């Protein structure tokens, strides 16, 4: 799968690039120690955001790779669970596959549930194990979140690298 190969390339390449950017920041002449530390912090802290975004994307890619049979599913429950004083929704779906009815619960939790009970949604499942599934409607939300985290992870090191130039543009 091309997307998984691209994921592996980016997952391996970007951390190396961030370390190279951190070295460039440390070697830039004319920077004070505080500027070097903050620039290196930007470069390395971005790896946390990048790792979170890429782990979400990996889960989505694996789900798409394994779950290939499309069917219609009914939202049985929004599956509310409380986590540290917050409500999280883990939707539960029911669908027919190979003459059996399956009830599956989403592994990803959401602060706001965008599927109501009784709603019919598209669902893809793995033919060898129908408990492996994904719902494209919910996966789009996961991809947007992944894009947000990866974007922060890609832009912060550059912000740290070009901070002296940016500060020179701003009036004090």
mmCIF file of C-alpha atoms in Angstrom:
data_model
loop_
_atom_site.group_PDB
_atom_site.id
_atom_site.type_symbol
_atom_site.label_atom_id
_atom_site.label_comp_id
_atom_site.label_asym_id
_atom_site.label_seq_id
_atom_site.Cartn_x
_atom_site.Cartn_y
_atom_site.Cartn_z
ATOM 1 C CA UNK A 1 0.000 0.000 0.000
ATOM 2 C CA UNK A 2 1.517 3.302 -1.124
ATOM 3 C CA UNK A 3 0.164 5.322 1.793
ATOM 4 C CA UNK A 4 1.780 3.000 4.333
ATOM 5 C CA UNK A 5 5.135 3.245 2.534
ATOM 6 C CA UNK A 6 4.892 7.063 2.535
ATOM 7 C CA UNK A 7 4.018 6.923 6.232
ATOM 8 C CA UNK A 8 7.126 4.843 6.980
ATOM 9 C CA UNK A 9 9.348 7.205 4.993
ATOM 10 C CA UNK A 10 8.000 10.300 6.732
ATOM 11 C CA UNK A 11 7.976 8.626 10.167
ATOM 12 C CA UNK A 12 11.661 7.786 9.809
ATOM 13 C CA UNK A 13 12.810 10.880 7.930
ATOM 14 C CA UNK A 14 11.236 13.744 9.841
ATOM 15 C CA UNK A 15 12.758 12.977 13.276
ATOM 16 C CA UNK A 16 16.181 12.881 11.590
ATOM 17 C CA UNK A 17 15.424 16.225 9.952
ATOM 18 C CA UNK A 18 14.355 17.696 13.312
ATOM 19 C CA UNK A 19 17.630 16.628 14.898
ATOM 20 C CA UNK A 20 19.518 18.171 11.967
ATOM 21 C CA UNK A 21 17.544 21.406 12.427
ATOM 22 C CA UNK A 22 18.369 21.374 16.159
ATOM 23 C CA UNK A 23 22.074 21.039 15.296
ATOM 24 C CA UNK A 24 21.773 23.917 12.812
ATOM 25 C CA UNK A 25 20.126 26.067 15.458
ATOM 26 C CA UNK A 26 22.867 25.272 17.969
ATOM 27 C CA UNK A 27 25.544 26.134 15.389
ATOM 28 C CA UNK A 28 24.014 29.403 14.172
ATOM 29 C CA UNK A 29 26.378 32.281 14.916
ATOM 30 C CA UNK A 30 25.068 35.340 16.698
ATOM 31 C CA UNK A 31 22.498 33.506 18.825
ATOM 32 C CA UNK A 32 22.511 33.854 22.594
ATOM 33 C CA UNK A 33 22.369 30.751 24.764
ATOM 34 C CA UNK A 34 18.685 31.372 25.547
ATOM 35 C CA UNK A 35 17.872 31.690 21.841
ATOM 36 C CA UNK A 36 19.701 28.458 21.101
ATOM 37 C CA UNK A 37 17.928 26.578 23.891
ATOM 38 C CA UNK A 38 14.483 27.843 22.863
ATOM 39 C CA UNK A 39 15.162 27.086 19.188
ATOM 40 C CA UNK A 40 16.345 23.572 19.965
ATOM 41 C CA UNK A 41 13.289 23.155 22.229
ATOM 42 C CA UNK A 42 11.005 24.105 19.333
ATOM 43 C CA UNK A 43 12.737 21.604 17.078
ATOM 44 C CA UNK A 44 12.641 18.715 19.529
ATOM 45 C CA UNK A 45 9.244 19.427 21.142
ATOM 46 C CA UNK A 46 7.671 19.205 17.710
ATOM 47 C CA UNK A 47 8.537 15.506 17.661
ATOM 48 C CA UNK A 48 5.878 14.904 20.350
ATOM 49 C CA UNK A 49 3.165 16.460 18.183
ATOM 50 C CA UNK A 50 4.484 14.670 15.125
ATOM 51 C CA UNK A 51 4.512 11.303 16.919
ATOM 52 C CA UNK A 52 0.908 11.704 18.089
ATOM 53 C CA UNK A 53 -0.265 12.694 14.606
ATOM 54 C CA UNK A 54 1.618 9.867 12.931
ATOM 55 C CA UNK A 55 0.307 7.261 15.399
ATOM 56 C CA UNK A 56 -3.268 8.319 14.621
ATOM 57 C CA UNK A 57 -2.504 8.142 10.901
ATOM 58 C CA UNK A 58 -0.928 4.671 11.273
ATOM 59 C CA UNK A 59 -4.052 3.365 13.018
ATOM 60 C CA UNK A 60 -6.224 4.780 10.223
ATOM 61 C CA UNK A 61 -4.014 3.279 7.505
ATOM 62 C CA UNK A 62 -3.994 -0.146 9.137
ATOM 63 C CA UNK A 63 -7.765 -0.085 9.513
ATOM 64 C CA UNK A 64 -8.148 0.781 5.831
ATOM 65 C CA UNK A 65 -5.695 -1.926 4.805
ATOM 66 C CA UNK A 66 -7.477 -4.697 6.730
ATOM 67 C CA UNK A 67 -11.147 -3.684 6.561
ATOM 68 C CA UNK A 68 -12.160 -3.933 2.909
ATOM 69 C CA UNK A 69 -15.782 -5.132 2.826
ATOM 70 C CA UNK A 70 -18.397 -2.372 2.881
ATOM 71 C CA UNK A 71 -21.728 -2.713 4.649
ATOM 72 C CA UNK A 72 -24.311 -0.565 6.394
ATOM 73 C CA UNK A 73 -24.274 -0.440 10.187
ATOM 74 C CA UNK A 74 -26.665 0.997 12.731
ATOM 75 C CA UNK A 75 -25.419 3.069 15.641
ATOM 76 C CA UNK A 76 -26.637 1.090 18.643
ATOM 77 C CA UNK A 77 -25.178 3.337 21.327
ATOM 78 C CA UNK A 78 -22.983 6.393 21.689
ATOM 79 C CA UNK A 79 -21.116 4.504 24.398
ATOM 80 C CA UNK A 80 -20.477 7.247 26.930
ATOM 81 C CA UNK A 81 -17.621 6.719 29.334
ATOM 82 C CA UNK A 82 -16.232 9.171 31.817
ATOM 83 C CA UNK A 83 -12.524 9.861 31.732
ATOM 84 C CA UNK A 84 -11.049 12.135 34.369
ATOM 85 C CA UNK A 85 -14.208 14.186 34.743
ATOM 86 C CA UNK A 86 -14.810 14.375 30.962
ATOM 87 C CA UNK A 87 -17.287 12.480 28.889
ATOM 88 C CA UNK A 88 -15.898 10.472 26.005
ATOM 89 C CA UNK A 89 -18.006 8.755 23.391
ATOM 90 C CA UNK A 90 -17.107 5.325 22.027
ATOM 91 C CA UNK A 91 -19.866 4.597 19.487
ATOM 92 C CA UNK A 92 -21.154 1.045 19.219
ATOM 93 C CA UNK A 93 -22.320 -0.293 15.848
ATOM 94 C CA UNK A 94 -24.385 -3.321 14.798
ATOM 95 C CA UNK A 95 -24.119 -4.884 11.333
ATOM 96 C CA UNK A 96 -24.711 -8.126 9.436
ATOM 97 C CA UNK A 97 -21.794 -10.124 8.009
ATOM 98 C CA UNK A 98 -21.831 -13.680 6.713
ATOM 99 C CA UNK A 99 -25.263 -14.338 8.217
ATOM 100 C CA UNK A 100 -24.294 -13.163 11.717
ATOM 101 C CA UNK A 101 -24.988 -9.954 13.571
ATOM 102 C CA UNK A 102 -21.935 -8.236 15.015
ATOM 103 C CA UNK A 103 -21.806 -5.511 17.638
ATOM 104 C CA UNK A 104 -18.529 -3.629 17.663
ATOM 105 C CA UNK A 105 -17.340 -0.647 19.675
ATOM 106 C CA UNK A 106 -15.046 2.066 18.378
ATOM 107 C CA UNK A 107 -11.518 1.968 19.787
ATOM 108 C CA UNK A 108 -11.201 5.737 19.407
ATOM 109 C CA UNK A 109 -13.051 7.984 21.836
ATOM 110 C CA UNK A 110 -14.477 11.370 20.938
ATOM 111 C CA UNK A 111 -15.336 14.393 23.077
ATOM 112 C CA UNK A 112 -18.340 15.056 20.849
ATOM 113 C CA UNK A 113 -20.182 12.178 19.229
ATOM 114 C CA UNK A 114 -21.242 13.000 15.694
ATOM 115 C CA UNK A 115 -23.368 9.893 15.238
ATOM 116 C CA UNK A 116 -26.721 9.579 16.953
ATOM 117 C CA UNK A 117 -28.317 6.341 18.084
ATOM 118 C CA UNK A 118 -30.350 4.693 15.351
ATOM 119 C CA UNK A 119 -28.406 6.341 12.518
ATOM 120 C CA UNK A 120 -27.237 4.176 9.619
ATOM 121 C CA UNK A 121 -23.599 4.658 8.592
ATOM 122 C CA UNK A 122 -21.196 3.049 6.137
ATOM 123 C CA UNK A 123 -18.846 0.579 7.825
ATOM 124 C CA UNK A 124 -15.935 -1.425 6.421
ATOM 125 C CA UNK A 125 -14.904 -4.691 8.069
ATOM 126 C CA UNK A 126 -12.206 -7.315 7.560
ATOM 127 C CA UNK A 127 -13.634 -10.438 5.878
ATOM 128 C CA UNK A 128 -11.467 -12.769 7.996
ATOM 129 C CA UNK A 129 -12.492 -11.045 11.263
ATOM 130 C CA UNK A 130 -15.552 -8.759 11.159
ATOM 131 C CA UNK A 131 -14.590 -7.293 14.541
ATOM 132 C CA UNK A 132 -11.830 -5.363 12.715
ATOM 133 C CA UNK A 133 -13.643 -2.374 11.234
ATOM 134 C CA UNK A 134 -13.717 1.321 10.557
ATOM 135 C CA UNK A 135 -16.391 3.924 9.916
ATOM 136 C CA UNK A 136 -15.358 6.459 7.236
ATOM 137 C CA UNK A 137 -17.461 9.197 8.837
ATOM 138 C CA UNK A 138 -15.496 8.953 12.071
ATOM 139 C CA UNK A 139 -12.186 8.266 10.336
ATOM 140 C CA UNK A 140 -12.363 11.636 8.562
ATOM 141 C CA UNK A 141 -12.304 13.293 11.985
ATOM 142 C CA UNK A 142 -9.271 11.221 12.943
ATOM 143 C CA UNK A 143 -7.466 12.250 9.759
ATOM 144 C CA UNK A 144 -8.141 15.946 10.406
ATOM 145 C CA UNK A 145 -6.761 15.573 13.928
ATOM 146 C CA UNK A 146 -3.740 13.721 12.565
ATOM 147 C CA UNK A 147 -3.153 16.478 9.999
ATOM 148 C CA UNK A 148 -3.296 19.111 12.746
ATOM 149 C CA UNK A 149 -0.741 17.352 14.944
ATOM 150 C CA UNK A 150 1.559 16.526 12.028
ATOM 151 C CA UNK A 151 1.395 20.131 10.773
ATOM 152 C CA UNK A 152 2.450 21.444 14.169
ATOM 153 C CA UNK A 153 5.219 18.847 14.205
ATOM 154 C CA UNK A 154 6.392 19.951 10.762
ATOM 155 C CA UNK A 155 6.202 23.722 11.282
ATOM 156 C CA UNK A 156 7.628 24.199 14.792
ATOM 157 C CA UNK A 157 11.212 23.223 13.957
ATOM 158 C CA UNK A 158 11.191 25.705 11.093
ATOM 159 C CA UNK A 159 9.868 28.360 13.459
ATOM 160 C CA UNK A 160 12.776 27.646 15.809
ATOM 161 C CA UNK A 161 15.254 27.788 12.927
ATOM 162 C CA UNK A 162 14.017 31.090 11.531
ATOM 163 C CA UNK A 163 13.190 32.776 14.866
ATOM 164 C CA UNK A 164 16.082 35.302 14.727
ATOM 165 C CA UNK A 165 15.004 36.374 11.255
ATOM 166 C CA UNK A 166 11.332 36.617 12.362
ATOM 167 C CA UNK A 167 12.337 38.659 15.427
ATOM 168 C CA UNK A 168 14.273 41.017 13.157
ATOM 169 C CA UNK A 169 11.091 41.714 11.206
ATOM 170 C CA UNK A 170 8.996 42.543 14.265
ATOM 171 C CA UNK A 171 9.149 46.087 15.628
ATOM 172 C CA UNK A 172 10.167 46.263 19.289
#
